[in-house]
């Protein structure tokens, strides 16, 4: 369970990072790759760098890339850990929300939520659908997620799918693009009438209490199953 182990190494890595205001999405992906290498080294795996590929195309005929691809085919036996949702080949997307203290203006919380669900859609749509590859999105925040994400809509309705995504454990939820405002729809560009039913498993780290100087929240969201209309 290398990917889950790598996530739980991130707090120690992030808390030792001096330039917190200089953290961006690419930094989080690189630091996660470092955590994966630590996990592989602990298992005495030869040449851990060859197991990690950044910006890999989902398919050779489309220029649509995933942030990270992990190939553990030489590390774990095929089918050995499938019952636990662990696979040899894995696709990972990354999201980092850390701009409240450095950006002028305000964060569009609903658009931030849209960027997460869009990455989940990309993982479902463009990665292999054989059920033999892992699909993950890693979301990190430098403040409580409620400061970056809109858990409710302006009409007072609850964005249940967003709450389920970051709730630890295995959850099933529905997403209907038609129920969302233009700030979410514009993230999906030319896609319309999209409905998804998704089963996810979320592993997380959260501080016991928030520190105004430096705190981090991290969520590893694995897609276990999906249906798209």
Backbone as JSON, one array per atom type, in Angstrom:
{
  "sequence": "XXXXXXXXXXXXXXXXXXXXXXXXXXXXXXXXXXXXXXXXXXXXXXXXXXXXXXXXXXXXXXXXXXXXXXXXXXXXXXXXXXXXXXXXXXXXXXXXXXXXXXXXXXXXXXXXXXXXXXXXXXXXXXXXXXXXXXXXXXXXXXXXXXXXXXXXXXXXXXXXXXXXXXXXXXXXXXXXXXXXXXXXXXXXXXXXXXXXXXXXXXXXXXXXXXXXXXXXXXXXXXXXXXXXX",
  "N": [[0.85, -1.19, 0.0], [1.63, 1.33, -1.07], [1.03, 3.92, -2.04], [-0.82, 4.98, -0.22], [0.83, 4.99, 2.02], [2.71, 6.86, 1.2], [1.18, 9.2, 1.18], [0.77, 9.62, 3.93], [3.24, 10.36, 4.71], [3.52, 12.91, 3.87], [2.74, 15.1, 5.69], [4.99, 15.39, 7.45], [6.99, 16.03, 5.61], [5.94, 18.39, 4.47], [5.7, 20.09, 6.7], [8.32, 20.58, 7.18], [9.01, 22.2, 5.16], [10.33, 25.18, 4.12], [9.57, 27.5, 2.59], [6.59, 28.1, 2.58], [4.67, 29.76, 1.38], [5.48, 29.61, -1.17], [4.59, 27.27, -2.2], [3.06, 25.29, -4.68], [0.84, 23.55, -6.96], [2.49, 21.86, -8.53], [4.68, 21.58, -6.83], [3.58, 20.05, -4.76], [3.03, 17.65, -6.1], [5.66, 16.89, -6.73], [6.77, 16.63, -4.16], [5.21, 14.56, -3.24], [6.07, 12.54, -4.95], [8.63, 12.28, -3.91], [7.97, 11.21, -1.42], [6.94, 8.76, -2.24], [9.28, 7.58, -3.2], [10.69, 7.32, -0.81], [9.06, 5.41, 0.43], [9.47, 3.23, -1.31], [12.23, 2.86, -1.08], [12.33, 2.0, 1.55], [11.44, -0.53, 1.22], [13.49, -1.69, -0.03], [13.6, -1.53, -2.85], [14.88, -1.7, -6.07], [16.17, 0.98, -8.03], [14.08, 3.16, -7.7], [13.2, 5.48, -8.97], [12.5, 4.88, -11.59], [9.97, 3.94, -11.4], [8.26, 6.0, -11.37], [6.51, 8.35, -13.25], [6.1, 11.53, -14.55], [3.55, 13.71, -15.79], [2.3, 11.99, -17.72], [0.8, 10.77, -20.69], [-2.63, 9.87, -20.97], [-3.42, 8.24, -23.05], [-1.71, 7.2, -26.04], [-2.6, 8.4, -28.35], [-3.88, 10.74, -27.72], [-3.41, 14.0, -26.55], [-3.7, 14.31, -23.69], [-2.91, 14.63, -20.46], [-1.86, 13.04, -17.43], [-1.06, 13.96, -14.06], [0.73, 12.31, -12.62], [2.14, 9.06, -12.95], [2.32, 5.85, -11.69], [4.14, 2.96, -11.74], [4.09, -0.11, -10.53], [4.67, -2.66, -11.32], [6.9, -4.26, -11.11], [7.16, -4.43, -8.48], [4.95, -5.26, -6.85], [3.03, -8.29, -6.92], [0.91, -9.25, -9.62], [-2.54, -8.92, -9.21], [-2.35, -9.56, -6.53], [-3.01, -7.76, -4.45], [-5.47, -6.79, -5.16], [-7.95, -7.13, -3.92], [-7.85, -5.33, -1.92], [-7.91, -2.99, -3.21], [-5.55, -2.16, -4.39], [-3.17, -1.66, -6.94], [-0.99, -2.56, -9.7], [-0.46, -0.6, -11.65], [-0.94, 2.88, -11.7], [-2.79, 5.92, -11.77], [-2.47, 9.34, -11.04], [-3.84, 12.43, -10.09], [-3.31, 15.84, -9.07], [-4.2, 18.36, -6.7], [-3.73, 21.51, -5.3], [-4.53, 23.79, -2.81], [-3.77, 26.81, -1.8], [-3.73, 29.56, -1.79], [-4.89, 31.68, -0.36], [-3.57, 33.57, 1.29], [-1.83, 34.82, -0.4], [-2.89, 35.62, -2.81], [-4.51, 38.3, -4.49], [-7.83, 39.57, -4.12], [-10.65, 37.31, -4.06], [-11.05, 33.78, -3.47], [-12.72, 31.64, -5.75], [-14.9, 29.62, -4.55], [-16.73, 27.68, -5.46], [-15.78, 27.17, -8.0], [-13.32, 26.06, -7.37], [-14.2, 23.68, -6.2], [-15.31, 22.59, -8.49], [-13.01, 22.12, -10.0], [-11.9, 19.93, -8.72], [-13.84, 17.88, -9.04], [-13.81, 17.75, -11.77], [-11.27, 16.71, -12.33], [-11.63, 14.18, -11.26], [-13.53, 13.24, -13.04], [-11.92, 13.22, -15.38], [-10.05, 11.21, -14.72], [-11.76, 9.0, -14.64], [-12.79, 8.98, -17.23], [-10.62, 8.92, -19.08], [-8.58, 7.15, -18.28], [-7.62, 3.65, -18.13], [-10.35, 1.38, -18.31], [-10.53, -1.18, -17.34], [-10.6, -2.03, -14.77], [-8.3, -2.74, -13.53], [-6.43, -0.87, -12.82], [-5.2, 1.68, -10.68], [-6.82, 4.68, -9.62], [-6.44, 7.93, -8.67], [-6.91, 11.01, -6.86], [-5.08, 13.55, -5.38], [-5.6, 15.85, -2.92], [-4.58, 18.78, -1.44], [-4.5, 21.2, 1.2], [-3.74, 24.38, 2.63], [-5.13, 25.51, 4.6], [-8.19, 25.0, 6.45], [-10.4, 22.95, 4.54], [-12.98, 24.1, 4.13], [-12.53, 26.75, 3.77], [-11.74, 27.01, 1.22], [-13.46, 25.6, -0.41], [-16.79, 25.37, -1.7], [-19.25, 24.12, 0.06], [-21.92, 24.35, 0.04], [-24.62, 25.48, -2.08], [-25.68, 28.58, -3.67], [-28.43, 28.65, -3.64], [-29.08, 27.48, -1.31], [-29.01, 24.73, -1.17], [-27.33, 21.62, -0.48], [-24.03, 20.64, -1.28], [-23.64, 17.66, -1.63], [-22.02, 15.68, -2.8], [-19.46, 16.74, -2.65], [-18.92, 16.81, 0.08], [-18.92, 14.07, 0.59], [-16.73, 13.24, -0.88], [-14.43, 14.1, 0.52], [-14.76, 12.9, 2.93], [-13.49, 10.64, 5.25], [-12.99, 7.15, 4.52], [-15.04, 4.68, 2.77], [-17.21, 5.75, 0.29], [-20.26, 6.4, -1.51], [-21.53, 8.42, -4.11], [-23.43, 10.9, -5.95], [-23.15, 12.92, -8.87], [-24.37, 15.66, -10.61], [-24.1, 17.6, -13.3], [-25.86, 19.52, -14.29], [-27.05, 20.58, -12.06], [-25.32, 22.38, -11.08], [-23.75, 25.65, -10.73], [-22.66, 28.18, -13.15], [-19.98, 28.65, -12.59], [-18.94, 26.18, -11.96], [-19.68, 24.69, -14.19], [-18.18, 25.86, -16.23], [-15.67, 24.85, -15.87], [-15.83, 22.36, -16.93], [-15.99, 22.91, -19.56], [-16.83, 22.16, -22.77], [-18.51, 20.11, -22.11], [-21.67, 18.73, -21.29], [-24.83, 17.98, -19.66], [-23.95, 15.99, -17.91], [-23.85, 13.19, -15.83], [-22.84, 11.43, -12.99], [-22.23, 8.51, -11.12], [-20.39, 7.6, -8.42], [-18.0, 5.64, -6.65], [-15.91, 6.02, -3.98], [-12.83, 5.94, -2.09], [-11.5, 7.44, 0.7], [-8.53, 8.51, 2.14], [-6.91, 10.29, 4.7], [-5.01, 13.1, 6.11], [-5.16, 15.27, 8.86], [-4.78, 18.21, 10.84], [-4.82, 18.2, 14.44], [-5.49, 20.53, 15.65], [-5.91, 23.81, 14.33], [-3.2, 25.71, 13.13], [-2.28, 29.0, 12.84], [0.0, 29.75, 11.56], [1.22, 27.58, 10.16], [-0.28, 24.9, 8.75], [-1.62, 21.84, 7.45], [-3.91, 20.1, 5.37], [-4.71, 17.0, 4.0], [-5.89, 14.87, 1.38], [-6.38, 11.75, 0.04], [-7.97, 10.54, -2.58], [-9.46, 7.82, -3.83], [-10.74, 6.31, -6.73], [-13.06, 3.85, -6.82], [-15.1, 2.73, -8.23], [-17.41, 3.47, -10.93], [-20.04, 5.1, -12.79], [-21.04, 6.63, -15.74], [-23.2, 8.95, -17.26]],
  "CA": [[0.0, 0.0, 0.0], [2.68, 2.34, -1.19], [0.47, 5.25, -2.27], [-1.37, 5.44, 1.05], [1.97, 5.28, 2.88], [3.31, 8.12, 0.75], [0.33, 10.31, 1.64], [0.95, 9.85, 5.36], [4.56, 10.97, 4.91], [3.48, 14.3, 3.44], [2.77, 16.12, 6.76], [6.36, 15.61, 7.92], [7.71, 16.72, 4.54], [5.4, 19.74, 4.31], [6.01, 20.91, 7.87], [9.73, 20.94, 7.11], [9.2, 23.03, 3.97], [10.5, 26.55, 4.61], [8.85, 28.5, 1.8], [5.21, 27.62, 2.45], [3.96, 30.62, 0.43], [5.94, 29.26, -2.51], [4.06, 25.96, -2.59], [2.04, 25.24, -5.74], [0.42, 22.18, -7.28], [3.64, 21.09, -8.99], [5.49, 21.25, -5.66], [2.93, 18.95, -4.04], [3.27, 16.44, -6.88], [7.07, 16.53, -6.57], [6.98, 16.16, -2.78], [4.58, 13.24, -3.15], [7.0, 11.62, -5.6], [9.69, 12.05, -2.94], [7.42, 10.3, -0.41], [6.87, 7.44, -2.87], [10.65, 7.06, -3.22], [11.0, 6.89, 0.57], [8.35, 4.14, 0.63], [10.13, 2.18, -2.1], [13.53, 2.61, -0.47], [12.09, 1.22, 2.77], [11.22, -1.91, 0.79], [14.71, -2.09, -0.76], [13.27, -1.66, -4.26], [15.92, -1.15, -6.93], [15.87, 2.06, -8.97], [12.7, 3.61, -7.49], [12.83, 6.57, -9.88], [11.9, 4.37, -12.83], [8.58, 3.59, -11.13], [7.49, 7.25, -11.34], [6.53, 9.14, -14.48], [5.29, 12.74, -14.44], [2.92, 14.22, -17.01], [2.14, 10.89, -18.69], [-0.44, 10.78, -21.46], [-3.57, 8.79, -20.69], [-3.29, 7.34, -24.2], [-0.71, 7.72, -26.97], [-3.21, 9.13, -29.46], [-4.5, 11.96, -27.23], [-2.51, 14.81, -25.73], [-4.34, 14.56, -22.41], [-1.9, 14.08, -19.56], [-2.09, 12.89, -16.0], [0.06, 14.55, -13.33], [1.71, 11.3, -12.21], [1.83, 7.66, -13.22], [3.17, 4.97, -10.88], [4.15, 1.59, -12.25], [4.64, -1.02, -9.53], [4.58, -4.02, -11.86], [8.07, -5.01, -10.65], [7.19, -4.3, -7.02], [3.93, -6.13, -6.28], [2.55, -9.3, -7.84], [-0.37, -8.97, -10.25], [-3.76, -9.41, -8.53], [-2.13, -9.93, -5.13], [-3.67, -6.84, -3.51], [-6.67, -6.22, -5.78], [-9.07, -7.14, -2.97], [-7.71, -4.14, -1.07], [-7.93, -1.81, -4.08], [-4.19, -1.76, -4.73], [-2.88, -2.15, -8.28], [0.37, -2.35, -10.19], [-0.37, 0.64, -12.43], [-1.77, 3.86, -11.02], [-2.85, 7.29, -12.29], [-2.72, 10.31, -9.96], [-3.97, 13.87, -10.34], [-3.02, 16.6, -7.85], [-4.76, 19.69, -6.52], [-3.28, 22.2, -4.09], [-5.23, 25.05, -2.55], [-2.95, 27.49, -0.81], [-3.54, 30.93, -2.25], [-5.65, 32.71, 0.37], [-2.72, 34.61, 1.86], [-0.91, 35.41, -1.37], [-3.61, 36.11, -3.98], [-5.42, 39.42, -4.31], [-9.19, 39.18, -4.45], [-11.19, 36.18, -3.32], [-11.09, 32.49, -4.14], [-14.04, 31.19, -6.17], [-14.98, 28.32, -3.89], [-17.44, 26.7, -6.28], [-14.88, 26.79, -9.09], [-12.35, 25.14, -6.78], [-14.89, 22.39, -6.11], [-15.43, 22.11, -9.86], [-11.72, 21.62, -10.48], [-11.7, 18.6, -8.13], [-14.73, 16.91, -9.67], [-13.39, 17.6, -13.16], [-10.15, 15.78, -12.34], [-12.21, 12.85, -11.06], [-14.1, 12.88, -14.35], [-10.81, 12.9, -16.29], [-9.53, 9.9, -14.34], [-12.72, 7.98, -15.05], [-13.02, 9.02, -18.67], [-9.47, 8.73, -19.94], [-7.71, 6.04, -17.89], [-8.11, 2.32, -18.5], [-11.57, 1.02, -17.58], [-10.53, -2.63, -17.13], [-10.69, -2.33, -13.35], [-7.01, -3.24, -13.07], [-5.53, 0.26, -12.59], [-5.61, 2.58, -9.62], [-7.13, 6.05, -10.04], [-6.4, 8.73, -7.45], [-6.64, 12.44, -6.85], [-4.54, 14.01, -4.11], [-5.98, 17.24, -2.67], [-3.96, 19.35, -0.25], [-4.93, 22.55, 1.57], [-2.93, 24.97, 3.7], [-6.11, 25.91, 5.61], [-9.32, 24.07, 6.45], [-11.03, 22.91, 3.21], [-14.17, 24.96, 4.02], [-12.1, 28.09, 3.36], [-11.46, 26.97, -0.22], [-14.48, 24.86, -1.16], [-18.18, 25.72, -1.42], [-20.0, 22.91, 0.37], [-23.33, 24.64, -0.22], [-24.9, 26.33, -3.24], [-26.31, 29.84, -3.32], [-29.86, 28.44, -3.4], [-29.23, 26.86, 0.0], [-28.88, 23.28, -1.25], [-26.03, 21.11, -0.04], [-23.23, 19.95, -2.3], [-23.35, 16.42, -0.92], [-20.92, 14.94, -3.41], [-18.2, 17.3, -2.19], [-18.72, 16.33, 1.45], [-18.61, 12.65, 0.54], [-15.4, 13.06, -1.46], [-13.35, 14.29, 1.5], [-15.06, 12.18, 4.16], [-12.67, 9.42, 5.31], [-13.69, 5.89, 4.36], [-15.6, 4.36, 1.46], [-18.47, 6.47, 0.11], [-20.85, 6.46, -2.85], [-22.18, 9.71, -4.27], [-23.88, 11.25, -7.3], [-22.85, 14.26, -9.35], [-25.17, 16.07, -11.76], [-23.56, 18.9, -13.72], [-26.95, 20.45, -14.49], [-27.41, 21.17, -10.77], [-24.24, 23.26, -10.64], [-23.72, 26.99, -11.35], [-21.73, 28.36, -14.27], [-18.59, 28.59, -12.13], [-18.54, 24.77, -12.04], [-19.87, 24.23, -15.57], [-17.14, 26.35, -17.13], [-14.51, 23.99, -15.71], [-16.05, 21.22, -17.82], [-15.88, 23.45, -20.92], [-17.89, 21.83, -23.73], [-19.27, 18.95, -21.63], [-22.97, 19.09, -20.72], [-25.72, 16.86, -19.3], [-23.12, 14.94, -17.31], [-24.25, 12.61, -14.55], [-21.91, 10.39, -12.57], [-22.33, 7.84, -9.81], [-19.0, 7.24, -8.15], [-17.64, 5.06, -5.36], [-14.56, 6.46, -3.66], [-12.28, 5.68, -0.76], [-10.68, 8.59, 1.07], [-7.58, 8.46, 3.23], [-6.56, 11.7, 4.92], [-4.35, 13.6, 7.31], [-5.7, 16.56, 9.29], [-4.21, 18.62, 12.13], [-5.75, 18.13, 15.57], [-5.96, 21.9, 15.81], [-5.35, 24.64, 13.28], [-2.14, 26.66, 13.46], [-2.39, 30.11, 11.9], [1.27, 29.91, 10.84], [1.48, 26.49, 9.22], [-1.06, 23.68, 8.91], [-1.97, 21.24, 6.17], [-4.93, 19.07, 5.27], [-4.45, 16.23, 2.78], [-6.9, 13.84, 1.1], [-6.12, 10.82, -1.06], [-9.29, 10.07, -3.0], [-9.33, 6.74, -4.82], [-11.98, 5.94, -7.41], [-13.22, 2.4, -6.75], [-16.08, 2.34, -9.24], [-18.1, 4.64, -11.48], [-20.95, 5.03, -13.94], [-21.19, 7.96, -16.34], [-24.21, 9.17, -18.29]],
  "C": [[0.89, 1.24, 0.0], [2.1, 3.75, -1.28], [-0.11, 5.81, -0.98], [-0.24, 5.8, 2.03], [2.64, 6.59, 2.52], [2.5, 9.32, 1.22], [0.63, 10.65, 3.1], [2.36, 10.33, 5.7], [4.56, 12.46, 4.56], [3.49, 15.31, 4.58], [4.18, 16.43, 7.24], [7.17, 16.37, 6.88], [7.26, 18.18, 4.44], [5.75, 20.64, 5.49], [7.48, 21.3, 7.92], [10.05, 21.82, 5.92], [9.23, 24.48, 4.39], [9.61, 27.56, 3.9], [7.42, 28.05, 1.53], [4.43, 28.45, 1.43], [4.37, 30.31, -1.01], [5.46, 27.91, -2.98], [2.97, 26.12, -3.66], [1.77, 23.77, -6.04], [1.61, 21.32, -7.7], [4.54, 20.69, -7.84], [4.91, 20.05, -4.92], [3.15, 17.64, -4.78], [4.72, 15.96, -6.71], [7.37, 16.01, -5.16], [6.34, 14.79, -2.57], [5.46, 12.19, -3.81], [8.16, 11.28, -4.66], [9.23, 11.07, -1.87], [7.3, 8.88, -0.96], [8.25, 6.79, -2.89], [11.07, 6.57, -1.84], [10.33, 5.55, 0.86], [9.05, 2.99, -0.09], [11.5, 1.84, -1.52], [13.39, 1.76, 0.8], [11.87, -0.25, 2.47], [12.41, -2.46, 0.01], [14.43, -2.37, -2.24], [14.35, -0.99, -5.09], [15.37, -0.06, -7.83], [14.43, 2.58, -8.84], [12.26, 4.71, -8.45], [12.15, 6.08, -11.14], [10.43, 3.99, -12.64], [7.66, 4.8, -11.24], [7.62, 7.98, -12.67], [5.59, 10.33, -14.31], [4.73, 13.11, -15.81], [2.81, 13.14, -18.1], [0.8, 11.02, -19.41], [-1.33, 9.6, -21.04], [-3.55, 7.76, -21.83], [-2.37, 8.01, -25.22], [-1.31, 8.57, -28.07], [-3.91, 10.42, -29.04], [-3.52, 12.7, -26.34], [-3.24, 15.28, -24.47], [-3.5, 13.86, -21.36], [-2.36, 14.03, -18.12], [-0.86, 13.41, -15.26], [1.14, 13.53, -12.99], [1.2, 9.91, -12.55], [2.82, 6.81, -12.45], [3.03, 3.54, -11.37], [4.87, 0.69, -11.26], [4.63, -2.47, -10.01], [5.77, -4.88, -11.44], [8.18, -5.0, -9.13], [6.19, -5.22, -6.35], [3.44, -7.11, -7.34], [1.17, -8.92, -8.38], [-1.49, -9.66, -9.48], [-3.58, -9.68, -7.03], [-2.93, -9.07, -4.16], [-4.93, -6.21, -4.1], [-7.83, -6.15, -4.8], [-9.02, -5.95, -2.02], [-7.68, -2.86, -1.9], [-6.56, -1.29, -4.43], [-3.76, -2.44, -6.02], [-1.43, -1.86, -8.67], [0.53, -0.99, -10.86], [-1.39, 1.64, -11.9], [-1.63, 5.25, -11.64], [-3.19, 8.22, -11.13], [-2.81, 11.72, -10.51], [-3.77, 14.59, -9.01], [-3.73, 17.95, -7.87], [-4.2, 20.26, -5.23], [-3.98, 23.54, -3.98], [-4.48, 25.75, -1.42], [-2.77, 28.97, -1.1], [-4.23, 32.02, -1.47], [-4.78, 33.86, 0.83], [-1.82, 35.3, 0.84], [-1.62, 36.0, -2.58], [-4.47, 37.32, -3.62], [-6.82, 38.99, -4.74], [-9.6, 37.97, -3.63], [-11.14, 34.91, -4.15], [-12.53, 32.18, -4.55], [-14.22, 29.77, -5.68], [-15.68, 27.27, -4.74], [-16.58, 26.26, -7.46], [-13.79, 25.85, -8.59], [-12.94, 23.74, -6.66], [-15.01, 21.77, -7.49], [-14.14, 21.53, -10.38], [-11.43, 20.22, -9.93], [-12.56, 17.57, -8.85], [-14.36, 16.72, -11.14], [-12.21, 16.63, -13.27], [-10.63, 14.34, -12.11], [-12.84, 12.35, -12.36], [-13.01, 12.47, -15.33], [-10.25, 11.5, -15.99], [-10.45, 8.77, -14.79], [-12.78, 7.85, -16.56], [-11.81, 8.54, -19.48], [-8.52, 7.61, -19.53], [-8.37, 4.71, -18.26], [-9.32, 1.93, -17.66], [-11.67, -0.48, -17.32], [-10.73, -3.01, -15.67], [-9.38, -2.84, -12.77], [-5.98, -2.12, -12.9], [-6.09, 1.14, -11.48], [-5.81, 3.99, -10.14], [-7.28, 6.9, -8.78], [-6.35, 10.23, -7.77], [-6.18, 12.81, -5.44], [-4.87, 15.49, -3.97], [-5.34, 17.7, -1.37], [-4.38, 20.8, -0.06], [-4.0, 23.08, 2.66], [-3.81, 25.58, 4.79], [-7.27, 24.93, 5.52], [-10.02, 24.11, 5.09], [-12.25, 23.82, 3.06], [-13.81, 26.38, 3.61], [-11.82, 28.18, 1.87], [-12.6, 26.38, -1.04], [-15.88, 25.27, -0.73], [-18.98, 24.44, -1.2], [-21.5, 23.11, 0.2], [-23.47, 25.55, -1.43], [-25.63, 27.6, -2.79], [-27.8, 29.69, -3.06], [-30.13, 27.74, -2.07], [-29.09, 25.34, 0.0], [-27.45, 22.85, -0.92], [-25.32, 20.41, -1.19], [-22.73, 18.64, -1.67], [-22.16, 15.67, -1.48], [-19.56, 15.44, -2.93], [-17.89, 16.84, -0.76], [-18.3, 14.86, 1.46], [-17.19, 12.4, 0.03], [-14.31, 13.15, -0.4], [-13.65, 13.62, 2.84], [-14.26, 10.88, 4.2], [-13.53, 8.16, 5.2], [-14.2, 5.7, 2.94], [-16.99, 4.98, 1.36], [-18.94, 6.37, -1.34], [-21.64, 7.75, -2.97], [-22.52, 9.94, -5.74], [-23.5, 12.68, -7.61], [-23.67, 14.52, -10.61], [-24.74, 17.47, -12.15], [-24.66, 19.93, -13.9], [-27.38, 21.15, -13.2], [-26.42, 22.24, -10.32], [-24.29, 24.61, -11.37], [-22.67, 27.07, -12.46], [-20.27, 28.3, -13.85], [-18.05, 27.16, -12.14], [-18.62, 24.3, -13.49], [-18.73, 24.67, -16.48], [-15.86, 25.53, -17.01], [-14.6, 22.8, -16.67], [-16.08, 21.62, -19.3], [-17.06, 23.02, -21.79], [-18.73, 20.63, -23.29], [-20.58, 19.44, -21.01], [-23.75, 17.82, -20.41], [-24.96, 15.69, -18.68], [-23.7, 14.5, -15.97], [-23.27, 11.48, -14.23], [-22.36, 9.81, -11.23], [-20.98, 7.22, -9.54], [-18.86, 6.65, -6.75], [-16.18, 5.41, -5.1], [-14.14, 5.98, -2.27], [-11.3, 6.8, -0.44], [-9.83, 8.29, 2.3], [-7.08, 9.88, 3.46], [-5.61, 11.91, 6.08], [-4.9, 14.99, 7.59], [-5.07, 16.93, 10.62], [-5.27, 18.51, 13.24], [-6.29, 19.5, 15.91], [-5.22, 22.78, 14.81], [-4.32, 25.61, 13.82], [-2.17, 27.77, 12.41], [-1.12, 30.27, 11.07], [1.47, 28.83, 9.78], [0.66, 25.27, 9.6], [-1.4, 23.14, 7.53], [-3.03, 20.17, 6.35], [-4.69, 18.32, 3.96], [-5.43, 15.09, 2.61], [-6.48, 13.04, -0.13], [-7.44, 10.17, -1.42], [-9.11, 9.05, -4.12], [-10.69, 6.4, -5.41], [-12.05, 4.42, -7.46], [-14.2, 1.88, -7.81], [-16.83, 3.56, -9.72], [-19.03, 4.26, -12.6], [-21.15, 6.45, -14.44], [-22.33, 7.93, -17.35], [-23.79, 10.39, -19.09]]
}
